[in-house]
Amino acid sequence: MIRSRRFRSLSALIAMFLPGPLRRWVHTKLLGYRLHPTARIGHALIDVDSLEMGEGAVIGHLVLLRGCTEVRLGDWAIIQMLVWINSVRAEKGYFRDVERRPALIMGHKALITMLHFIDACDLVELEDFASLAGFGSLVQTHAVDLKTLKQDCAPVRISESSLVASRSTLLPGAIVPSCSIVAAGSVVNGKLVGHQLFGGVPAKGLRETDLSWGYFNRPREGKPGAW
């Protein structure tokens, strides 16, 4: 496995343009990524320290995934095409005296659809069956502390069986509770509470979700299907 940061980045770039079997060989043999035999990576630039993909997990075409110390996709987790996931590497010293974990963790059948931007300078977690759906959403884990004029970080979590709709913004420290929906165009700037439909700027509870809906009761076994 390649240790040099420069040669790892070069290998990741070359792999993006290779046919499937050669691309997989570079990812597993040269970069040391741990891929289940059924996991698939498209023509994507994957330049991270550690990548683990479970059964049926997919990273689609034209995904940029760089700078994370750890990326983990559970069984049947999917990142669709044209998603940009970027982080500042831990050794860069950009966030001095800030404890952070630059990582992306996706649970069982978690989903990130197309055309999203994810700042993973701190942990971004999608629990089992969680979805960053639609398109054009921003997940942001770092921002300037205006009191100290220093960069600060906080993790973001989309909890189990929740959905964040198109063009939403999740700010540092955002937590979407389980079995909840964030309406399109909303801004989540902290910890939300309850099984609710949230919406607005900032997002607030609008009404309780119906836990009998099919989205909240998808089967754990088998392929994910439409979701």
PDB file of C-alpha atoms in Angstrom:
ATOM      1  CA  MET A   1       0.000   0.000   0.000  1.00  0.00           C
ATOM      2  CA  ILE A   2       1.270   3.460  -0.902  1.00  0.00           C
ATOM      3  CA  ARG A   3       2.175   5.652   2.091  1.00  0.00           C
ATOM      4  CA  SER A   4       3.334   8.852   0.397  1.00  0.00           C
ATOM      5  CA  ARG A   5       0.587  11.467   0.429  1.00  0.00           C
ATOM      6  CA  ARG A   6       1.597  12.799  -2.976  1.00  0.00           C
ATOM      7  CA  PHE A   7       1.621   9.396  -4.662  1.00  0.00           C
ATOM      8  CA  ARG A   8      -1.655   8.405  -3.012  1.00  0.00           C
ATOM      9  CA  SER A   9      -3.321  11.494  -4.469  1.00  0.00           C
ATOM     10  CA  LEU A  10      -1.814  10.799  -7.888  1.00  0.00           C
ATOM     11  CA  SER A  11      -2.967   7.164  -7.774  1.00  0.00           C
ATOM     12  CA  ALA A  12      -6.489   8.237  -6.797  1.00  0.00           C
ATOM     13  CA  LEU A  13      -6.596  10.656  -9.733  1.00  0.00           C
ATOM     14  CA  ILE A  14      -5.368   8.048 -12.218  1.00  0.00           C
ATOM     15  CA  ALA A  15      -7.842   5.461 -10.898  1.00  0.00           C
ATOM     16  CA  MET A  16     -10.720   7.800 -11.758  1.00  0.00           C
ATOM     17  CA  PHE A  17     -10.071   7.239 -15.488  1.00  0.00           C
ATOM     18  CA  LEU A  18      -9.360   3.502 -15.428  1.00  0.00           C
ATOM     19  CA  PRO A  19     -11.790   0.713 -16.373  1.00  0.00           C
ATOM     20  CA  GLY A  20     -13.583  -1.008 -13.493  1.00  0.00           C
ATOM     21  CA  PRO A  21     -11.226  -3.937 -12.707  1.00  0.00           C
ATOM     22  CA  LEU A  22      -8.095  -1.761 -12.828  1.00  0.00           C
ATOM     23  CA  ARG A  23      -9.793   0.968 -10.821  1.00  0.00           C
ATOM     24  CA  ARG A  24     -10.681  -1.543  -8.135  1.00  0.00           C
ATOM     25  CA  TRP A  25      -7.110  -2.888  -8.108  1.00  0.00           C
ATOM     26  CA  VAL A  26      -5.690   0.599  -7.492  1.00  0.00           C
ATOM     27  CA  HIS A  27      -8.224   1.268  -4.743  1.00  0.00           C
ATOM     28  CA  THR A  28      -7.631  -2.004  -2.903  1.00  0.00           C
ATOM     29  CA  LYS A  29      -3.972  -2.827  -3.568  1.00  0.00           C
ATOM     30  CA  LEU A  30      -2.338   0.587  -3.809  1.00  0.00           C
ATOM     31  CA  LEU A  31      -4.606   2.707  -1.612  1.00  0.00           C
ATOM     32  CA  GLY A  32      -5.612  -0.029   0.834  1.00  0.00           C
ATOM     33  CA  TYR A  33      -9.359   0.589   0.690  1.00  0.00           C
ATOM     34  CA  ARG A  34     -11.506  -2.235   2.060  1.00  0.00           C
ATOM     35  CA  LEU A  35     -14.280  -2.991  -0.410  1.00  0.00           C
ATOM     36  CA  HIS A  36     -16.834  -5.772  -0.192  1.00  0.00           C
ATOM     37  CA  PRO A  37     -16.790  -7.891  -3.383  1.00  0.00           C
ATOM     38  CA  THR A  38     -20.200  -6.451  -4.325  1.00  0.00           C
ATOM     39  CA  ALA A  39     -19.317  -2.812  -3.548  1.00  0.00           C
ATOM     40  CA  ARG A  40     -18.819  -0.501  -6.533  1.00  0.00           C
ATOM     41  CA  ILE A  41     -16.991   2.780  -7.171  1.00  0.00           C
ATOM     42  CA  GLY A  42     -17.651   4.658 -10.407  1.00  0.00           C
ATOM     43  CA  HIS A  43     -15.367   7.089 -12.212  1.00  0.00           C
ATOM     44  CA  ALA A  44     -14.819   9.113  -9.045  1.00  0.00           C
ATOM     45  CA  LEU A  45     -11.881  10.792  -7.314  1.00  0.00           C
ATOM     46  CA  ILE A  46     -11.532   9.079  -3.923  1.00  0.00           C
ATOM     47  CA  ASP A  47      -8.529  10.425  -1.999  1.00  0.00           C
ATOM     48  CA  VAL A  48      -8.959   9.588   1.694  1.00  0.00           C
ATOM     49  CA  ASP A  49      -6.886   7.859   4.349  1.00  0.00           C
ATOM     50  CA  SER A  50      -9.306   4.992   4.947  1.00  0.00           C
ATOM     51  CA  LEU A  51     -12.340   3.748   3.006  1.00  0.00           C
ATOM     52  CA  GLU A  52     -14.560   0.813   3.911  1.00  0.00           C
ATOM     53  CA  MET A  53     -17.600  -0.203   1.853  1.00  0.00           C
ATOM     54  CA  GLY A  54     -20.050  -2.930   2.853  1.00  0.00           C
ATOM     55  CA  GLU A  55     -22.170  -5.280   0.787  1.00  0.00           C
ATOM     56  CA  GLY A  56     -23.834  -3.589  -2.177  1.00  0.00           C
ATOM     57  CA  ALA A  57     -22.484  -0.136  -1.252  1.00  0.00           C
ATOM     58  CA  VAL A  58     -22.041   2.288  -4.168  1.00  0.00           C
ATOM     59  CA  ILE A  59     -20.119   5.481  -4.898  1.00  0.00           C
ATOM     60  CA  GLY A  60     -21.315   6.873  -8.220  1.00  0.00           C
ATOM     61  CA  HIS A  61     -19.634   8.650 -11.096  1.00  0.00           C
ATOM     62  CA  LEU A  62     -18.013  12.088 -10.777  1.00  0.00           C
ATOM     63  CA  VAL A  63     -17.966  12.064  -6.978  1.00  0.00           C
ATOM     64  CA  LEU A  64     -15.149  14.009  -5.323  1.00  0.00           C
ATOM     65  CA  LEU A  65     -14.282  12.570  -1.919  1.00  0.00           C
ATOM     66  CA  ARG A  66     -11.075  13.910  -0.421  1.00  0.00           C
ATOM     67  CA  GLY A  67      -9.282  14.840   2.781  1.00  0.00           C
ATOM     68  CA  CYS A  68     -11.150  12.578   5.225  1.00  0.00           C
ATOM     69  CA  THR A  69      -9.275  10.344   7.630  1.00  0.00           C
ATOM     70  CA  GLU A  70     -12.130   7.843   7.554  1.00  0.00           C
ATOM     71  CA  VAL A  71     -15.012   7.071   5.218  1.00  0.00           C
ATOM     72  CA  ARG A  72     -17.340   4.153   5.916  1.00  0.00           C
ATOM     73  CA  LEU A  73     -20.389   3.061   3.935  1.00  0.00           C
ATOM     74  CA  GLY A  74     -22.573   0.381   5.505  1.00  0.00           C
ATOM     75  CA  ASP A  75     -24.322  -2.380   3.583  1.00  0.00           C
ATOM     76  CA  TRP A  76     -26.307  -0.990   0.626  1.00  0.00           C
ATOM     77  CA  ALA A  77     -25.341   2.613   1.419  1.00  0.00           C
ATOM     78  CA  ILE A  78     -25.258   4.772  -1.704  1.00  0.00           C
ATOM     79  CA  ILE A  79     -23.602   8.026  -2.773  1.00  0.00           C
ATOM     80  CA  GLN A  80     -25.029   8.936  -6.157  1.00  0.00           C
ATOM     81  CA  MET A  81     -23.206  10.954  -8.824  1.00  0.00           C
ATOM     82  CA  LEU A  82     -21.878  14.543  -8.752  1.00  0.00           C
ATOM     83  CA  VAL A  83     -21.479  14.810  -4.972  1.00  0.00           C
ATOM     84  CA  TRP A  84     -18.566  16.836  -3.553  1.00  0.00           C
ATOM     85  CA  ILE A  85     -17.340  15.748  -0.108  1.00  0.00           C
ATOM     86  CA  ASN A  86     -14.333  17.753   1.008  1.00  0.00           C
ATOM     87  CA  SER A  87     -12.283  18.021   4.193  1.00  0.00           C
ATOM     88  CA  VAL A  88      -9.087  19.603   5.467  1.00  0.00           C
ATOM     89  CA  ARG A  89      -6.762  16.794   6.518  1.00  0.00           C
ATOM     90  CA  ALA A  90      -6.120  16.415  10.236  1.00  0.00           C
ATOM     91  CA  GLU A  91      -2.379  17.083   9.935  1.00  0.00           C
ATOM     92  CA  LYS A  92      -2.802  20.415   8.141  1.00  0.00           C
ATOM     93  CA  GLY A  93      -3.064  22.415  11.379  1.00  0.00           C
ATOM     94  CA  TYR A  94      -5.790  24.614   9.910  1.00  0.00           C
ATOM     95  CA  PHE A  95      -7.988  24.131  12.964  1.00  0.00           C
ATOM     96  CA  ARG A  96      -5.529  24.734  15.785  1.00  0.00           C
ATOM     97  CA  ASP A  97      -6.562  23.541  19.248  1.00  0.00           C
ATOM     98  CA  VAL A  98      -9.830  22.151  17.857  1.00  0.00           C
ATOM     99  CA  GLU A  99     -10.676  18.512  18.446  1.00  0.00           C
ATOM    100  CA  ARG A 100     -12.310  17.159  15.330  1.00  0.00           C
ATOM    101  CA  ARG A 101     -12.842  13.978  13.347  1.00  0.00           C
ATOM    102  CA  PRO A 102     -12.795  14.562   9.580  1.00  0.00           C
ATOM    103  CA  ALA A 103     -14.927  11.588   8.576  1.00  0.00           C
ATOM    104  CA  LEU A 104     -18.040  10.487   6.710  1.00  0.00           C
ATOM    105  CA  ILE A 105     -19.954   7.576   8.233  1.00  0.00           C
ATOM    106  CA  MET A 106     -23.010   6.134   6.474  1.00  0.00           C
ATOM    107  CA  GLY A 107     -25.128   3.420   8.045  1.00  0.00           C
ATOM    108  CA  HIS A 108     -27.124   0.560   6.578  1.00  0.00           C
ATOM    109  CA  LYS A 109     -29.046   1.676   3.447  1.00  0.00           C
ATOM    110  CA  ALA A 110     -28.166   5.335   4.034  1.00  0.00           C
ATOM    111  CA  LEU A 111     -28.438   7.502   0.914  1.00  0.00           C
ATOM    112  CA  ILE A 112     -26.864  10.672  -0.489  1.00  0.00           C
ATOM    113  CA  THR A 113     -28.434  11.642  -3.813  1.00  0.00           C
ATOM    114  CA  MET A 114     -26.994  13.920  -6.507  1.00  0.00           C
ATOM    115  CA  LEU A 115     -25.461  17.406  -6.526  1.00  0.00           C
ATOM    116  CA  HIS A 116     -24.850  17.930  -2.820  1.00  0.00           C
ATOM    117  CA  PHE A 117     -21.869  19.630  -1.158  1.00  0.00           C
ATOM    118  CA  ILE A 118     -20.635  18.170   2.124  1.00  0.00           C
ATOM    119  CA  ASP A 119     -17.973  19.849   4.252  1.00  0.00           C
ATOM    120  CA  ALA A 120     -16.551  16.967   6.300  1.00  0.00           C
ATOM    121  CA  CYS A 121     -13.933  18.862   8.313  1.00  0.00           C
ATOM    122  CA  ASP A 122     -15.679  17.249  11.277  1.00  0.00           C
ATOM    123  CA  LEU A 123     -17.787  14.103  11.419  1.00  0.00           C
ATOM    124  CA  VAL A 124     -20.779  13.880   9.094  1.00  0.00           C
ATOM    125  CA  GLU A 125     -22.940  10.895   9.992  1.00  0.00           C
ATOM    126  CA  LEU A 126     -25.983   9.425   8.285  1.00  0.00           C
ATOM    127  CA  GLU A 127     -27.428   6.685  10.454  1.00  0.00           C
ATOM    128  CA  ASP A 128     -29.261   3.610   9.141  1.00  0.00           C
ATOM    129  CA  PHE A 129     -31.870   4.464   6.461  1.00  0.00           C
ATOM    130  CA  ALA A 130     -31.065   8.215   6.651  1.00  0.00           C
ATOM    131  CA  SER A 131     -31.299  10.190   3.391  1.00  0.00           C
ATOM    132  CA  LEU A 132     -29.786  13.430   2.139  1.00  0.00           C
ATOM    133  CA  ALA A 133     -32.321  13.525  -0.666  1.00  0.00           C
ATOM    134  CA  GLY A 134     -33.245  15.684  -3.643  1.00  0.00           C
ATOM    135  CA  PHE A 135     -30.379  17.912  -4.793  1.00  0.00           C
ATOM    136  CA  GLY A 136     -28.432  21.044  -3.953  1.00  0.00           C
ATOM    137  CA  SER A 137     -28.123  20.733  -0.156  1.00  0.00           C
ATOM    138  CA  LEU A 138     -25.160  21.964   1.894  1.00  0.00           C
ATOM    139  CA  VAL A 139     -23.805  20.179   4.945  1.00  0.00           C
ATOM    140  CA  GLN A 140     -21.345  22.420   6.791  1.00  0.00           C
ATOM    141  CA  THR A 141     -19.254  21.343   9.792  1.00  0.00           C
ATOM    142  CA  HIS A 142     -16.991  24.358  10.186  1.00  0.00           C
ATOM    143  CA  ALA A 143     -17.378  28.118  10.417  1.00  0.00           C
ATOM    144  CA  VAL A 144     -15.632  31.181  11.801  1.00  0.00           C
ATOM    145  CA  ASP A 145     -16.187  31.930  15.493  1.00  0.00           C
ATOM    146  CA  LEU A 146     -16.800  35.686  15.331  1.00  0.00           C
ATOM    147  CA  LYS A 147     -15.806  36.163  18.973  1.00  0.00           C
ATOM    148  CA  THR A 148     -12.336  34.650  18.602  1.00  0.00           C
ATOM    149  CA  LEU A 149     -11.897  35.038  14.816  1.00  0.00           C
ATOM    150  CA  LYS A 150     -10.859  31.384  14.641  1.00  0.00           C
ATOM    151  CA  GLN A 151     -12.233  28.464  12.682  1.00  0.00           C
ATOM    152  CA  ASP A 152     -14.336  26.090  14.758  1.00  0.00           C
ATOM    153  CA  CYS A 153     -15.950  22.723  14.011  1.00  0.00           C
ATOM    154  CA  ALA A 154     -18.895  20.631  15.141  1.00  0.00           C
ATOM    155  CA  PRO A 155     -20.234  17.311  13.803  1.00  0.00           C
ATOM    156  CA  VAL A 156     -23.502  16.956  11.884  1.00  0.00           C
ATOM    157  CA  ARG A 157     -25.849  13.981  12.173  1.00  0.00           C
ATOM    158  CA  ILE A 158     -28.899  12.843  10.223  1.00  0.00           C
ATOM    159  CA  SER A 159     -30.423  10.230  12.498  1.00  0.00           C
ATOM    160  CA  GLU A 160     -32.015   6.905  11.630  1.00  0.00           C
ATOM    161  CA  SER A 161     -34.849   6.883   9.056  1.00  0.00           C
ATOM    162  CA  SER A 162     -34.816  10.677   8.598  1.00  0.00           C
ATOM    163  CA  LEU A 163     -34.847  12.616   5.338  1.00  0.00           C
ATOM    164  CA  VAL A 164     -33.403  16.021   4.437  1.00  0.00           C
ATOM    165  CA  ALA A 165     -35.021  17.440   1.286  1.00  0.00           C
ATOM    166  CA  SER A 166     -33.598  19.565  -1.558  1.00  0.00           C
ATOM    167  CA  ARG A 167     -31.625  22.762  -1.059  1.00  0.00           C
ATOM    168  CA  SER A 168     -31.478  22.490   2.695  1.00  0.00           C
ATOM    169  CA  THR A 169     -28.559  23.709   4.788  1.00  0.00           C
ATOM    170  CA  LEU A 170     -27.236  21.862   7.824  1.00  0.00           C
ATOM    171  CA  LEU A 171     -24.915  24.110   9.842  1.00  0.00           C
ATOM    172  CA  PRO A 172     -22.206  22.997  12.311  1.00  0.00           C
ATOM    173  CA  GLY A 173     -23.693  21.013  15.168  1.00  0.00           C
ATOM    174  CA  ALA A 174     -26.957  20.247  13.353  1.00  0.00           C
ATOM    175  CA  ILE A 175     -28.762  17.102  14.516  1.00  0.00           C
ATOM    176  CA  VAL A 176     -31.828  15.810  12.716  1.00  0.00           C
ATOM    177  CA  PRO A 177     -33.691  13.380  15.023  1.00  0.00           C
ATOM    178  CA  SER A 178     -34.861   9.935  13.947  1.00  0.00           C
ATOM    179  CA  CYS A 179     -37.997   9.442  11.849  1.00  0.00           C
ATOM    180  CA  SER A 180     -38.103  13.113  10.887  1.00  0.00           C
ATOM    181  CA  ILE A 181     -38.249  15.122   7.671  1.00  0.00           C
ATOM    182  CA  VAL A 182     -36.540  18.439   6.950  1.00  0.00           C
ATOM    183  CA  ALA A 183     -38.536  20.324   4.314  1.00  0.00           C
ATOM    184  CA  ALA A 184     -36.875  21.671   1.177  1.00  0.00           C
ATOM    185  CA  GLY A 185     -35.037  24.946   1.609  1.00  0.00           C
ATOM    186  CA  SER A 186     -34.770  24.730   5.395  1.00  0.00           C
ATOM    187  CA  VAL A 187     -31.792  25.718   7.562  1.00  0.00           C
ATOM    188  CA  VAL A 188     -30.920  23.514  10.545  1.00  0.00           C
ATOM    189  CA  ASN A 189     -28.646  25.363  12.971  1.00  0.00           C
ATOM    190  CA  GLY A 190     -28.719  23.128  16.044  1.00  0.00           C
ATOM    191  CA  LYS A 191     -30.273  20.058  17.607  1.00  0.00           C
ATOM    192  CA  LEU A 192     -33.855  19.393  16.540  1.00  0.00           C
ATOM    193  CA  VAL A 193     -36.101  17.341  18.820  1.00  0.00           C
ATOM    194  CA  GLY A 194     -38.982  14.966  18.146  1.00  0.00           C
ATOM    195  CA  HIS A 195     -40.362  12.929  15.251  1.00  0.00           C
ATOM    196  CA  GLN A 196     -41.573  15.876  13.219  1.00  0.00           C
ATOM    197  CA  LEU A 197     -41.703  17.615   9.888  1.00  0.00           C
ATOM    198  CA  PHE A 198     -39.301  20.546  10.298  1.00  0.00           C
ATOM    199  CA  GLY A 199     -39.187  23.567   8.025  1.00  0.00           C
ATOM    200  CA  GLY A 200     -38.181  27.200   7.771  1.00  0.00           C
ATOM    201  CA  VAL A 201     -35.190  29.413   8.461  1.00  0.00           C
ATOM    202  CA  PRO A 202     -34.241  28.379  11.060  1.00  0.00           C
ATOM    203  CA  ALA A 203     -36.038  25.045  10.911  1.00  0.00           C
ATOM    204  CA  LYS A 204     -38.807  24.525  13.469  1.00  0.00           C
ATOM    205  CA  GLY A 205     -41.252  21.725  14.129  1.00  0.00           C
ATOM    206  CA  LEU A 206     -44.386  22.023  11.982  1.00  0.00           C
ATOM    207  CA  ARG A 207     -46.214  18.804  12.763  1.00  0.00           C
ATOM    208  CA  GLU A 208     -45.531  15.285  13.941  1.00  0.00           C
ATOM    209  CA  THR A 209     -44.654  12.629  11.399  1.00  0.00           C
ATOM    210  CA  ASP A 210     -46.799   9.535  11.011  1.00  0.00           C
ATOM    211  CA  LEU A 211     -44.566   6.641  12.055  1.00  0.00           C
ATOM    212  CA  SER A 212     -46.719   4.219  10.074  1.00  0.00           C
ATOM    213  CA  TRP A 213     -45.449   5.688   6.764  1.00  0.00           C
ATOM    214  CA  GLY A 214     -43.566   3.268   4.551  1.00  0.00           C
ATOM    215  CA  TYR A 215     -40.434   5.429   4.601  1.00  0.00           C
ATOM    216  CA  PHE A 216     -40.050   4.832   8.328  1.00  0.00           C
ATOM    217  CA  ASN A 217     -40.645   1.083   8.036  1.00  0.00           C
ATOM    218  CA  ARG A 218     -38.409  -0.094   5.219  1.00  0.00           C
ATOM    219  CA  PRO A 219     -37.154  -3.693   5.408  1.00  0.00           C
ATOM    220  CA  ARG A 220     -33.643  -4.162   6.715  1.00  0.00           C
ATOM    221  CA  GLU A 221     -32.937  -7.199   4.554  1.00  0.00           C
ATOM    222  CA  GLY A 222     -32.477  -7.186   0.789  1.00  0.00           C
ATOM    223  CA  LYS A 223     -31.609  -4.464  -1.696  1.00  0.00           C
ATOM    224  CA  PRO A 224     -32.842  -0.937  -0.978  1.00  0.00           C
ATOM    225  CA  GLY A 225     -34.976  -0.569  -4.118  1.00  0.00           C
ATOM    226  CA  ALA A 226     -36.112   2.999  -4.788  1.00  0.00           C
ATOM    227  CA  TRP A 227     -34.927   3.943  -1.270  1.00  0.00           C
TER     228      TRP A 227
END
